[in-house]
Coordinates of C-alpha atoms in Angstrom, one line a residue:
Chain A
X214 CA 233.0 328.4 52.3
X215 CA 236.2 327.5 50.3
X216 CA 235.4 324.4 48.3
X217 CA 237.9 322.5 47.2
X218 CA 237.3 321.3 43.5
X219 CA 240.7 319.6 42.8
X220 CA 238.7 317.1 45.6
X221 CA 235.2 317.8 44.5
X222 CA 235.4 318.1 40.8
X223 CA 235.6 314.2 40.5
X224 CA 233.2 313.8 42.7
X225 CA 230.5 316.4 41.4
X226 CA 231.3 314.7 38.0
X227 CA 230.3 311.4 39.5
X228 CA 226.9 312.1 41.4
X229 CA 225.9 314.0 37.4
X230 CA 226.1 310.5 36.0
X231 CA 224.8 309.0 38.8
X232 CA 221.8 311.5 38.5
X233 CA 222.2 310.9 34.9
X234 CA 221.6 306.4 35.0
X235 CA 218.8 306.9 37.4
X236 CA 217.1 309.0 34.5
X237 CA 217.7 306.6 31.9
X238 CA 216.7 303.6 33.5
X239 CA 214.9 302.6 36.4
X240 CA 217.2 300.3 37.0
X241 CA 220.3 301.2 37.0
X242 CA 220.3 302.2 41.3
X243 CA 219.6 298.3 41.3
X244 CA 222.2 296.1 43.5
X245 CA 222.6 293.9 40.4
X246 CA 223.5 296.8 38.2
X247 CA 226.0 298.7 41.4
X248 CA 228.2 295.1 41.4
X249 CA 228.2 295.0 38.3
X250 CA 229.7 298.8 38.2
X251 CA 232.4 298.4 41.0
X252 CA 233.1 294.4 39.6
X253 CA 233.8 296.5 36.6
X254 CA 235.8 298.5 36.9
X255 CA 238.1 297.6 39.1
X256 CA 240.4 296.0 36.9
X257 CA 241.0 299.4 35.5
X258 CA 240.6 300.9 39.0
X259 CA 243.8 298.8 40.3
X260 CA 245.8 299.8 37.6
X261 CA 245.2 303.3 38.0
X262 CA 246.5 302.9 41.2
X263 CA 249.7 301.8 40.1
X264 CA 249.5 304.4 37.3
X265 CA 248.7 307.3 40.0
X266 CA 252.6 306.7 41.8
X267 CA 254.2 306.1 38.1
X268 CA 252.3 309.7 36.8
X269 CA 253.4 311.6 40.4
X270 CA 256.4 310.6 39.6
X271 CA 256.9 313.0 36.6
X272 CA 256.4 309.3 34.6
X273 CA 254.8 307.2 32.5
X274 CA 253.6 303.8 31.3
X275 CA 252.6 302.3 29.0
X276 CA 252.3 298.8 28.5
X277 CA 250.4 298.0 31.2
X278 CA 247.4 296.9 29.2
X279 CA 250.1 294.9 26.7
X280 CA 251.4 293.5 30.4
X281 CA 248.0 292.4 32.1
X282 CA 247.2 290.8 28.9
X283 CA 251.1 288.9 29.1
X284 CA 250.9 288.2 32.6
X285 CA 246.8 286.3 31.9
X286 CA 248.4 284.1 29.3
X287 CA 251.7 282.6 31.2
X288 CA 249.5 282.1 34.0
X289 CA 247.8 280.3 32.6
X290 CA 249.6 278.5 30.7
X291 CA 251.5 278.3 33.7
X292 CA 248.5 276.7 35.6
X293 CA 247.5 274.2 32.6
X294 CA 251.3 272.6 33.1
X295 CA 251.4 272.0 36.9
X296 CA 247.5 270.6 36.8
X297 CA 249.0 268.1 34.9
X298 CA 251.6 267.4 37.4
X299 CA 248.8 267.5 40.4
X300 CA 245.5 266.9 42.1
X301 CA 245.4 269.2 44.2
X302 CA 243.9 272.1 42.3
X303 CA 244.3 275.3 45.3
X304 CA 248.1 274.7 45.1
X305 CA 248.5 274.8 40.8
X306 CA 245.6 278.4 41.8
X307 CA 248.3 279.3 44.4
X308 CA 251.6 279.4 42.7
X309 CA 249.5 280.6 39.0
X310 CA 248.7 283.6 42.1
X311 CA 251.9 283.8 42.5
X312 CA 253.9 283.6 39.4
X313 CA 251.7 286.3 38.1
X314 CA 253.0 288.5 40.8
X315 CA 255.9 287.4 40.4
X316 CA 256.0 288.3 37.0
X317 CA 254.3 291.4 37.5
X318 CA 257.1 293.0 39.8
X319 CA 259.7 292.1 37.5
X320 CA 258.1 293.8 34.4
X321 CA 257.5 297.0 36.5
X322 CA 261.6 296.5 37.3
X323 CA 262.5 296.4 33.9
X324 CA 260.6 299.5 32.1
X325 CA 262.0 301.3 35.7
X326 CA 265.7 300.0 35.5
X327 CA 265.5 300.7 31.3
X328 CA 263.8 304.8 32.2
X329 CA 266.7 304.7 34.2
X330 CA 269.7 303.5 34.4
X331 CA 269.3 302.4 30.8
X332 CA 268.7 306.9 30.8
X333 CA 265.8 306.2 28.1
X334 CA 262.3 308.4 28.8
X335 CA 259.8 306.4 29.9
X336 CA 257.6 307.2 26.9
X337 CA 259.6 305.3 24.5
X338 CA 261.0 301.8 27.7
X339 CA 256.9 301.3 28.0
X340 CA 255.8 301.6 23.5
X341 CA 259.0 299.3 23.1
X342 CA 257.6 297.5 26.2
X343 CA 254.0 297.7 25.1
X344 CA 254.7 296.0 21.2
X345 CA 256.9 293.4 23.8
X346 CA 254.6 292.2 25.7
X347 CA 250.8 292.1 23.2
X348 CA 254.0 290.8 20.6
X349 CA 254.4 287.8 23.4
X350 CA 250.6 286.5 24.1
X351 CA 249.9 286.4 20.6
X352 CA 252.5 284.3 19.6
X353 CA 252.1 282.8 22.6
X354 CA 248.4 281.9 22.2
X355 CA 249.1 281.3 17.8
X356 CA 247.1 284.5 17.7
X357 CA 244.3 282.7 19.2
X358 CA 243.2 282.8 23.1
X359 CA 244.7 280.3 25.4
X360 CA 242.2 278.6 27.9
X361 CA 242.6 277.7 31.4
X362 CA 241.9 274.5 32.3
X363 CA 238.3 273.5 33.3
X364 CA 239.1 272.2 36.2
X365 CA 241.1 274.4 37.5
X366 CA 238.7 277.2 37.0
X367 CA 236.4 276.4 38.7
X368 CA 239.1 276.0 42.2
X369 CA 240.0 279.7 41.1
X370 CA 235.8 281.1 39.9
X371 CA 235.2 282.5 42.9
X372 CA 238.6 284.8 42.8
X373 CA 235.9 287.0 41.1
X374 CA 232.6 285.2 41.0
X375 CA 232.6 285.4 44.9
X376 CA 231.9 288.1 47.7
X377 CA 231.5 288.3 51.1
X378 CA 228.7 289.6 52.9
X379 CA 227.5 290.5 49.5
X380 CA 230.6 292.5 48.8
X381 CA 231.9 290.7 45.7
X382 CA 235.8 290.0 46.0
X383 CA 237.5 292.1 43.1
X384 CA 235.8 295.5 45.2
X385 CA 237.0 294.5 48.4
X386 CA 240.8 294.0 46.9
X387 CA 240.1 297.4 44.8
X388 CA 239.0 299.0 48.2
X389 CA 242.2 296.8 50.3
X390 CA 244.5 298.5 47.3
X391 CA 243.1 302.0 46.9
X392 CA 243.2 302.7 50.9
X393 CA 247.2 301.2 51.2
X394 CA 247.8 302.6 48.1
X395 CA 246.4 306.4 49.8
X396 CA 248.5 305.4 53.0
X397 CA 251.5 305.0 50.8
X398 CA 251.5 308.0 49.0
X399 CA 250.0 310.2 51.6
X400 CA 251.9 309.0 54.9
X401 CA 255.1 307.5 54.6
X402 CA 258.8 309.0 54.1
X403 CA 258.5 307.0 50.0
X404 CA 255.2 309.3 48.7
X405 CA 256.4 312.5 49.9
X406 CA 259.8 311.1 47.5
X407 CA 257.7 310.1 44.5
X408 CA 255.7 313.4 44.4
X409 CA 259.4 315.9 44.9
X410 CA 260.7 313.3 42.8
X411 CA 258.1 314.2 40.2
X412 CA 258.0 318.0 41.3
X413 CA 261.3 318.4 40.6
X414 CA 263.5 315.9 40.2
X415 CA 267.3 318.7 40.5
X416 CA 266.0 320.2 43.7
X417 CA 265.2 316.0 45.1
X418 CA 267.8 314.4 44.6
X419 CA 270.3 317.2 46.0
X420 CA 267.4 317.0 49.2
X421 CA 269.1 313.2 49.2
X422 CA 266.3 310.9 47.3
X423 CA 267.9 308.1 45.8
X424 CA 265.8 309.2 42.2
X425 CA 266.6 306.4 40.4
X426 CA 264.8 304.3 43.4
X427 CA 262.6 305.9 44.6
X428 CA 261.3 306.2 40.5
X429 CA 262.0 302.1 40.2
X430 CA 260.0 301.0 43.1
X431 CA 257.1 303.1 41.1
X432 CA 257.1 301.2 38.2
X433 CA 257.1 297.8 40.0
X434 CA 254.0 299.2 42.0
X435 CA 252.8 299.4 39.1
X436 CA 253.4 296.0 38.0
X437 CA 252.0 294.5 41.0
X438 CA 249.1 296.1 40.4
X439 CA 249.3 295.0 37.2
X440 CA 249.3 291.9 38.9
X441 CA 246.8 292.4 41.0
X442 CA 244.2 293.1 37.9
X443 CA 245.3 290.6 36.3
X444 CA 245.4 287.6 38.6
X445 CA 241.1 289.0 39.0
X446 CA 241.1 288.8 35.4
X447 CA 241.8 285.8 34.8
X448 CA 239.0 283.9 36.3
X449 CA 236.2 285.6 35.0
X450 CA 236.3 284.2 31.4
X451 CA 239.2 282.0 32.3
X452 CA 241.7 283.0 28.6
X453 CA 243.3 286.1 27.5
X454 CA 244.5 286.3 23.8
X455 CA 245.5 289.2 21.6
X456 CA 242.5 291.5 22.7
X457 CA 243.0 291.7 26.2
X458 CA 244.1 294.4 27.6
X459 CA 244.0 296.6 24.5
X460 CA 244.5 300.2 25.4
X461 CA 243.7 299.8 29.1
X462 CA 247.0 301.9 29.6
X463 CA 244.9 304.5 29.0
X464 CA 242.1 303.8 30.6
X465 CA 244.2 304.4 33.4
X466 CA 246.2 307.6 32.3
X467 CA 243.0 309.3 32.0
X468 CA 241.7 307.8 35.2
X469 CA 244.2 309.2 37.2
X470 CA 244.0 312.9 35.3
X471 CA 240.3 312.4 36.2
X472 CA 240.9 312.2 39.7
X473 CA 242.9 314.9 39.8
X474 CA 246.3 314.1 39.4
X475 CA 249.4 315.9 37.4
X476 CA 250.1 314.3 34.5
X477 CA 253.2 316.4 34.4
X478 CA 253.8 315.5 38.4
X479 CA 254.3 316.1 42.1
X480 CA 251.7 315.3 42.9
X481 CA 248.7 313.0 43.0
X482 CA 245.3 311.9 44.7
X483 CA 244.8 308.1 45.1
X484 CA 241.1 308.8 46.1
X485 CA 240.9 311.1 42.7
X486 CA 241.4 308.2 41.2
X487 CA 239.4 305.8 42.0
X488 CA 236.6 308.1 41.6
X489 CA 238.3 308.9 37.8
X490 CA 238.3 305.0 36.8
X491 CA 234.6 304.6 38.6
X492 CA 233.7 307.4 35.9
X493 CA 235.6 306.6 33.2
X494 CA 232.9 302.5 34.0
X495 CA 229.9 304.0 34.5
X496 CA 229.9 306.2 30.5
X497 CA 230.3 302.6 29.2
X498 CA 227.7 301.2 31.4
X499 CA 224.8 304.2 30.8
X500 CA 224.9 304.1 27.1
X501 CA 224.6 300.2 26.9
X502 CA 221.5 301.2 28.8
X503 CA 220.2 303.4 26.2
X504 CA 219.6 303.4 23.3
X505 CA 219.3 307.5 22.5
X506 CA 221.9 307.6 21.6
X507 CA 223.6 306.2 18.5
X508 CA 226.2 303.3 18.4
X509 CA 229.2 305.7 16.4
X510 CA 228.8 308.4 18.8
X511 CA 230.1 306.2 22.2
X512 CA 233.6 307.3 21.7
X513 CA 232.3 310.5 21.4
X514 CA 230.6 310.8 24.1
X515 CA 233.0 309.7 26.5
X516 CA 235.7 312.4 25.0
X517 CA 232.9 314.8 26.4
X518 CA 232.2 314.0 30.1
X519 CA 236.1 313.1 30.2
X520 CA 236.9 316.4 29.4
X521 CA 234.2 318.1 31.0
X522 CA 235.2 315.7 34.5
X523 CA 238.6 317.3 34.1
X524 CA 237.0 320.8 33.6
X525 CA 234.7 320.9 36.8
X526 CA 238.2 320.0 39.4
X527 CA 240.9 323.0 36.8
X528 CA 238.8 325.7 34.7
X529 CA 236.4 326.2 38.1
X530 CA 238.6 325.9 40.4
X531 CA 241.4 329.0 38.2
X532 CA 237.7 331.7 38.0
X533 CA 237.7 331.4 41.7
X534 CA 240.7 332.9 43.0
Chain B
X1266 CA 266.0 283.9 -10.5
X1267 CA 264.5 281.4 -11.4
X1268 CA 266.2 279.0 -13.3
X1269 CA 268.4 278.2 -10.3
X1270 CA 267.3 275.2 -7.9
X1271 CA 268.4 274.6 -4.8
X1272 CA 269.7 271.6 -4.0
X1273 CA 267.6 270.8 -1.5
X1274 CA 264.7 271.5 -4.0
X1275 CA 266.4 269.8 -6.7
X1276 CA 266.8 265.8 -4.7
X1277 CA 263.0 266.2 -4.8
X1278 CA 262.3 267.2 -7.3
X1279 CA 264.4 264.1 -8.8
X1280 CA 262.7 261.5 -6.7
X1281 CA 259.1 263.4 -7.5
X1282 CA 260.2 262.0 -10.7
X1283 CA 261.3 258.9 -9.7
X1284 CA 258.1 258.7 -7.7
X1285 CA 256.5 260.0 -11.2
X1286 CA 253.8 260.3 -9.1
X1287 CA 254.1 263.9 -7.5
X1288 CA 253.1 266.7 -9.9
X1289 CA 256.1 269.1 -10.8
X1290 CA 255.6 272.4 -12.2
X1291 CA 257.1 273.7 -15.0
X1292 CA 259.3 276.4 -13.4
X1293 CA 259.4 277.1 -10.3
X1294 CA 257.6 279.6 -8.4
X1295 CA 256.3 281.7 -5.8
X1296 CA 252.8 283.0 -4.5
X1297 CA 252.8 285.6 -2.0
X1298 CA 249.9 285.5 0.8
X1299 CA 249.2 288.9 2.4
X1300 CA 247.0 289.1 5.1
X1301 CA 246.1 290.1 8.7
X1302 CA 248.1 290.1 11.5
X1303 CA 246.5 287.8 14.4
X1304 CA 244.7 290.8 16.3
X1305 CA 241.2 288.3 17.0
X1306 CA 240.1 285.2 17.2
X1307 CA 238.9 284.8 13.9
X1308 CA 242.2 286.6 12.0
X1309 CA 244.4 283.5 14.5
X1310 CA 242.4 281.2 12.9
X1311 CA 243.2 282.4 9.4
X1312 CA 246.6 283.4 10.0
X1313 CA 247.1 279.2 11.1
X1314 CA 244.7 278.6 8.2
X1315 CA 247.7 280.1 5.9
X1316 CA 250.4 278.2 6.7
X1317 CA 248.3 275.0 7.8
X1318 CA 248.0 275.5 2.9
X1319 CA 251.0 276.5 3.2
X1320 CA 253.1 273.7 3.9
X1321 CA 250.6 271.2 2.1
X1322 CA 251.2 272.7 -0.6
X1323 CA 254.3 273.4 -0.9
X1324 CA 255.8 269.8 0.3
X1325 CA 253.3 268.3 -2.3
X1326 CA 254.8 270.1 -4.6
X1327 CA 258.3 270.8 -5.1
X1328 CA 259.5 274.3 -6.9
X1329 CA 256.4 276.2 -5.7
X1330 CA 257.1 278.5 -2.2
X1331 CA 254.2 280.7 -0.6
X1332 CA 255.5 283.4 1.3
X1333 CA 252.8 284.4 3.6
X1334 CA 253.3 288.4 5.1
X1335 CA 250.9 289.3 8.1
X1336 CA 250.2 293.1 8.0
X1337 CA 248.4 295.1 11.2
X1338 CA 247.6 298.8 8.7
X1339 CA 245.8 299.2 5.5
X1340 CA 249.8 301.0 5.1
X1341 CA 251.9 298.1 6.6
X1342 CA 250.1 295.7 4.0
X1343 CA 250.5 298.0 1.2
X1344 CA 254.2 297.9 2.2
X1345 CA 254.8 295.0 2.2
X1346 CA 252.8 294.0 -0.9
X1347 CA 255.7 296.2 -2.6
X1348 CA 258.3 294.2 -0.9
X1349 CA 256.5 291.3 -2.3
X1350 CA 256.6 292.2 -5.5
X1351 CA 261.0 293.7 -5.5
X1352 CA 262.2 291.4 -3.0
X1353 CA 260.5 288.0 -3.8
X1354 CA 259.6 288.3 -7.6
X1355 CA 256.6 286.6 -6.8
X1356 CA 254.4 285.7 -9.1
X1357 CA 250.6 285.5 -7.5
X1358 CA 249.5 287.4 -5.1
X1359 CA 246.4 286.0 -2.6
X1360 CA 245.5 289.0 -0.9
X1361 CA 242.7 289.2 1.7
X1362 CA 242.3 292.7 2.4
X1363 CA 242.2 295.1 5.1
X1364 CA 239.9 297.6 4.0
X1365 CA 239.2 297.7 0.3
X1366 CA 239.4 301.3 -1.3
X1367 CA 243.0 301.8 -0.1
X1368 CA 244.3 299.0 -1.5
X1369 CA 242.8 298.7 -4.5
X1370 CA 245.8 300.9 -6.5
X1371 CA 248.5 299.5 -4.6
X1372 CA 247.1 295.7 -5.8
X1373 CA 247.0 297.0 -9.2
X1374 CA 250.9 297.5 -9.2
X1375 CA 251.2 294.1 -8.3
X1376 CA 248.8 293.2 -11.3
X1377 CA 251.2 294.9 -13.8
X1378 CA 254.0 293.9 -12.4
X1379 CA 252.9 290.2 -14.0
X1380 CA 251.5 288.6 -11.1
X1381 CA 248.3 286.7 -10.8
X1382 CA 245.7 287.9 -8.5
X1383 CA 243.5 286.0 -5.9
X1384 CA 241.2 288.6 -3.5
X1385 CA 240.0 287.2 -1.1
X1386 CA 236.6 288.1 1.9
X1387 CA 236.4 291.6 1.0
X1388 CA 236.4 292.3 -2.9
X1389 CA 239.4 295.8 -4.3
X1390 CA 236.9 299.2 -5.9
X1391 CA 238.4 297.2 -8.8
X1392 CA 236.7 294.4 -9.2
X1393 CA 238.6 294.0 -13.2
X1394 CA 242.4 293.8 -11.3
X1395 CA 241.8 290.3 -9.8
X1396 CA 241.5 287.1 -11.5
X1397 CA 239.7 285.5 -8.6
X1398 CA 237.2 286.3 -6.3
X1399 CA 237.2 284.5 -3.5
X1400 CA 233.9 286.0 -1.9
X1401 CA 232.7 285.7 1.8
X1402 CA 229.1 286.2 2.1
X1403 CA 228.6 288.4 5.0
X1404 CA 225.0 289.3 4.2
X1405 CA 223.6 285.4 4.6
X1406 CA 225.9 285.5 7.9
X1407 CA 223.6 288.0 9.1
X1408 CA 220.6 286.6 7.3
X1409 CA 221.2 283.2 8.2
X1410 CA 221.2 284.2 11.9
X1411 CA 218.2 285.6 12.0
X1412 CA 216.1 283.4 10.2
X1413 CA 217.3 280.9 12.2
X1414 CA 216.2 283.3 16.0
X1415 CA 212.7 283.6 13.6
X1416 CA 212.1 279.5 13.5
X1417 CA 213.1 278.8 16.1
X1418 CA 210.9 282.0 18.2
X1419 CA 208.0 281.8 15.3
X1420 CA 204.4 282.6 18.5
X1421 CA 207.3 286.0 18.5
X1422 CA 210.4 286.8 20.8
X1423 CA 212.5 289.6 22.2
X1424 CA 216.3 289.9 20.7
X1425 CA 219.5 291.5 21.4
X1426 CA 222.0 291.8 19.3
X1427 CA 226.0 292.1 19.2
X1428 CA 227.9 293.4 16.7
X1429 CA 231.9 293.5 16.1
X1430 CA 233.9 296.4 15.6
X1431 CA 232.1 299.2 12.9
X1432 CA 232.8 298.5 9.4
X1433 CA 231.4 297.7 6.1
X1434 CA 231.6 294.1 7.1
X1435 CA 229.4 294.3 9.9
X1436 CA 227.1 296.7 8.6
X1437 CA 226.6 293.5 5.8
X1438 CA 225.4 290.8 8.2
X1439 CA 223.2 293.8 10.8
X1440 CA 221.5 294.5 7.8
X1441 CA 220.9 291.1 6.3
X1442 CA 220.3 290.3 10.5
X1443 CA 217.2 292.6 9.9
X1444 CA 216.7 291.2 6.8
X1445 CA 216.3 287.6 8.5
X1446 CA 214.2 288.4 10.6
X1447 CA 212.2 290.9 8.8
X1448 CA 208.0 289.6 8.3
X1449 CA 208.3 287.9 11.9
X1450 CA 207.0 288.4 15.5
X1451 CA 210.9 289.1 16.3
X1452 CA 211.7 292.0 18.4
X1453 CA 214.1 293.3 18.0
X1454 CA 215.8 295.0 22.1
X1455 CA 219.0 296.6 20.9
X1456 CA 222.8 295.9 19.4
X1457 CA 225.6 296.7 20.8
X1458 CA 229.0 296.5 19.9
X1459 CA 230.9 294.9 21.4
X1460 CA 234.2 294.6 19.0
X1461 CA 233.6 290.9 18.6
X1462 CA 235.5 290.8 21.4
X1463 CA 234.9 288.6 24.9
X1464 CA 235.6 291.0 28.0
X1465 CA 233.5 293.5 26.5
X1466 CA 230.6 291.2 25.1
X1467 CA 230.3 290.1 28.2
X1468 CA 229.8 294.0 30.1
X1469 CA 227.2 294.6 27.3
X1470 CA 225.4 291.6 27.9
X1471 CA 225.8 292.8 31.8
X1472 CA 223.9 295.7 30.8
X1473 CA 221.7 293.7 28.4
X1474 CA 221.0 291.7 31.3
X1475 CA 220.3 295.0 33.2
X1476 CA 218.0 296.5 31.5
X1477 CA 215.7 293.8 30.4
X1478 CA 213.8 291.3 32.1
X1479 CA 212.7 288.9 29.4
X1480 CA 214.8 287.8 26.4
X1481 CA 214.7 285.0 24.2
X1482 CA 217.6 285.4 22.1
X1483 CA 220.6 287.0 21.7
X1484 CA 223.1 286.9 18.6
X1485 CA 226.2 288.3 18.5
X1486 CA 228.1 288.1 15.6
X1487 CA 231.6 286.2 16.7
X1488 CA 231.7 282.8 18.4
X1489 CA 234.5 284.9 20.8
X1490 CA 231.7 287.3 21.9
X1491 CA 228.9 284.7 22.2
X1492 CA 231.2 282.7 24.6
X1493 CA 231.7 286.4 27.0
X1494 CA 228.0 287.1 26.5
X1495 CA 227.1 283.5 27.8
X1496 CA 229.7 283.8 31.3
X1497 CA 227.4 286.9 31.4
X1498 CA 224.4 285.1 30.9
X1499 CA 225.6 282.6 33.5
X1500 CA 226.9 284.8 36.1
X1501 CA 223.1 286.3 36.3
X1502 CA 221.3 282.4 36.5
X1503 CA 219.3 283.8 33.7
X1504 CA 220.9 280.4 31.2
X1505 CA 217.6 278.7 30.8
X1506 CA 215.5 282.2 29.8
X1507 CA 217.3 282.3 26.7
X1508 CA 219.6 281.6 23.1
X1509 CA 222.4 282.0 22.0
X1510 CA 223.2 282.5 18.4
X1511 CA 227.1 282.5 17.5
X1512 CA 228.9 283.2 14.6
X1513 CA 232.5 282.7 12.6
X1514 CA 232.9 278.8 13.5
X1515 CA 235.5 278.8 16.7
X1516 CA 235.9 275.6 17.9
X1517 CA 234.8 276.0 21.8
X1518 CA 231.5 277.0 20.1
X1519 CA 231.9 274.2 17.8
X1520 CA 232.7 271.7 20.1
X1521 CA 229.8 273.1 22.7
X1522 CA 226.7 272.4 19.5
X1523 CA 228.2 269.1 18.2
X1524 CA 228.0 268.2 22.5
X1525 CA 224.2 270.0 22.3
X1526 CA 225.8 270.7 26.4
X1527 CA 225.8 274.9 25.9
X1528 CA 223.6 277.4 25.9
X1529 CA 224.6 278.2 22.1
X1530 CA 222.6 276.2 20.1
X1531 CA 224.0 277.2 16.9
X1532 CA 226.4 279.6 14.5
X1533 CA 226.8 279.9 11.2
X1534 CA 229.9 279.7 10.0
X1535 CA 232.3 282.6 8.2
X1536 CA 235.4 279.8 7.8
X1537 CA 238.7 281.8 8.3
X1538 CA 239.9 278.3 6.4
X1539 CA 239.0 280.2 3.0
X1540 CA 242.0 281.7 2.3
X1541 CA 243.3 277.7 2.0
X1542 CA 240.6 277.8 -0.4
X1543 CA 242.3 281.1 -2.5
X1544 CA 246.1 279.2 -1.7
X1545 CA 244.5 276.3 -3.1
X1546 CA 243.4 277.3 -6.2
X1547 CA 245.9 279.5 -6.7
X1548 CA 247.8 276.5 -6.8
X1549 CA 245.9 275.1 -9.3
X1550 CA 246.6 277.8 -11.8
X1551 CA 250.0 276.8 -12.3
X1552 CA 249.4 272.5 -11.4
X1553 CA 246.1 271.7 -12.7
X1554 CA 245.3 271.4 -15.9
X1555 CA 241.4 272.9 -15.5
X1556 CA 240.9 276.7 -15.6
X1557 CA 240.2 278.5 -12.3
X1558 CA 239.7 281.4 -13.2
X1559 CA 236.0 283.1 -11.6
X1560 CA 234.2 284.2 -8.7
X1561 CA 233.7 281.5 -6.1
X1562 CA 231.0 282.6 -3.6
X1563 CA 231.3 280.7 0.0
X1564 CA 228.5 280.3 1.5
X1565 CA 227.4 280.1 5.4
X1566 CA 225.3 277.7 6.5
X1567 CA 224.1 276.7 10.2
X1568 CA 225.9 274.7 12.3
X1569 CA 223.5 273.0 14.0
X1570 CA 224.3 269.6 16.4
X1571 CA 224.0 267.3 12.9
X1572 CA 227.1 268.2 11.5
X1573 CA 228.8 270.2 13.4
X1574 CA 231.9 267.5 13.1
X1575 CA 233.0 269.1 9.7
X1576 CA 234.1 272.2 11.1
X1577 CA 235.9 271.3 13.9
X1578 CA 239.7 271.7 14.0
X1579 CA 241.5 270.5 17.2
X1580 CA 244.3 272.2 16.7
X1581 CA 243.9 275.2 14.9
X1582 CA 243.5 278.3 17.2
X1583 CA 240.7 279.8 16.6

């Protein structure tokens, strides 16, 4: 029997972590804890679905964490302003959500246009926008925290805390985005174009693919995913500050790579990305559930597990050839 | 350059002399204020209070100029100090050092340029450099929280602690907390770092709730973390089971303590406004006839329902 290590690697790592968690704490498999893990994974997971497109197309987006903080800040300020104009709270929330979505896609478009038409490396463009969005949210919050009006928040709250048949709302959105991302990446012409641009941009261009357009759309998908993650993030704590979303970009990229997508582009796996996001959340959860490991070593444990997970899907696969 | 008085300043100075109520400086004085930038709530509050002090002191003292520079790291702060000496030609420096060891020599060089030195919060490795030291009480910060919990749960109880970013300050606070509960019947279930961050505190608290079926009190070594933890406790519907003790003095928390309508019963002051105290003392060196040099230990008192109103700043971002 031939095992597809690329696909199985992340799942084996995920399974191993589940076993480890169960051994460490009896409450690990409780519905409450499983719900927490899935809900918590949804932010990084949704962002990582977008990152799978950007990375498959051979680019990278470092701005997503700052972008999420900036979108959250603008949404909160926008909704607080609207709240004084109308008593229809559902309208305020809807307008805030739409504003977040538009802002996210615009931010993605900006990264894309600067990378392609501006002919600047994506690393530099998004390093720049990362700093810009981080500063803007700090500026908007006056260095402190932007808080959503409590009236608006009680209307918006179910978007994070609500559930359908016991499945939390963020998890449903995460699953829907994953399915949508899988279909687009694997079963549409656009998805194939993304991977061929990532594999070899010159060949793609000679094959009459509009490479700039493919890349810009990939960045816009990323922006839309960041906006979606932010839309479910805002009702959780109802606040945004300069420390919102710090290092989310690295977690999203890590989730994508753990999942088997190639950092150099040309090949993407949405299913793997989802597993990657769950693995990252599980590590944090398990470390919180035990005091066997010194708090100071948390980062080291995460590092070892990330490398081990990628080794599972690459190293062993190679040996078998 | 100092004898060239700007026209506006001159007009102010003339007006001041005419009124003879506002004190005037013998010469123009420039005070440089070097602080960490607003990367989390507490630092944001500190930046705001520095700007408030600048506005107030400059309006009251013509000829006094205060330059505030916020830096993102110890290296950036060292660069900012060089600029203050070479470009701004400062007469006094108020510094809240990022870290003690790396900034000791840069501040020493400022001192060698003839400037008066005020150190805030964290001390330098060489205490002879400073003229004034405005010190926060980090061990006391933890101890106040520990003692309150030990007193409230005098029959014993189970407690979890939420720490900040692993640093010297954080260790001092944790050691203070342990000293505060020492000898009592309090059982510390576990402590975890939540990096002074609301999101991280939410997740750490969720996992504490999963892990421990019974928790009587939570110590969050920062009010931002207390607010994140509170949200997780509410979601689990366990807010009647336990109370929280915060720290820092964030306005949302102080307001909750004042109104008595929150699970955060008390918080421990670690005032971001200490930067204003330091700027005032430094300005007094040039304005007042009273001596100011020495060490000022700011207390970390409990903020309770009775005294909360005094610690509430409506306009501060923290």
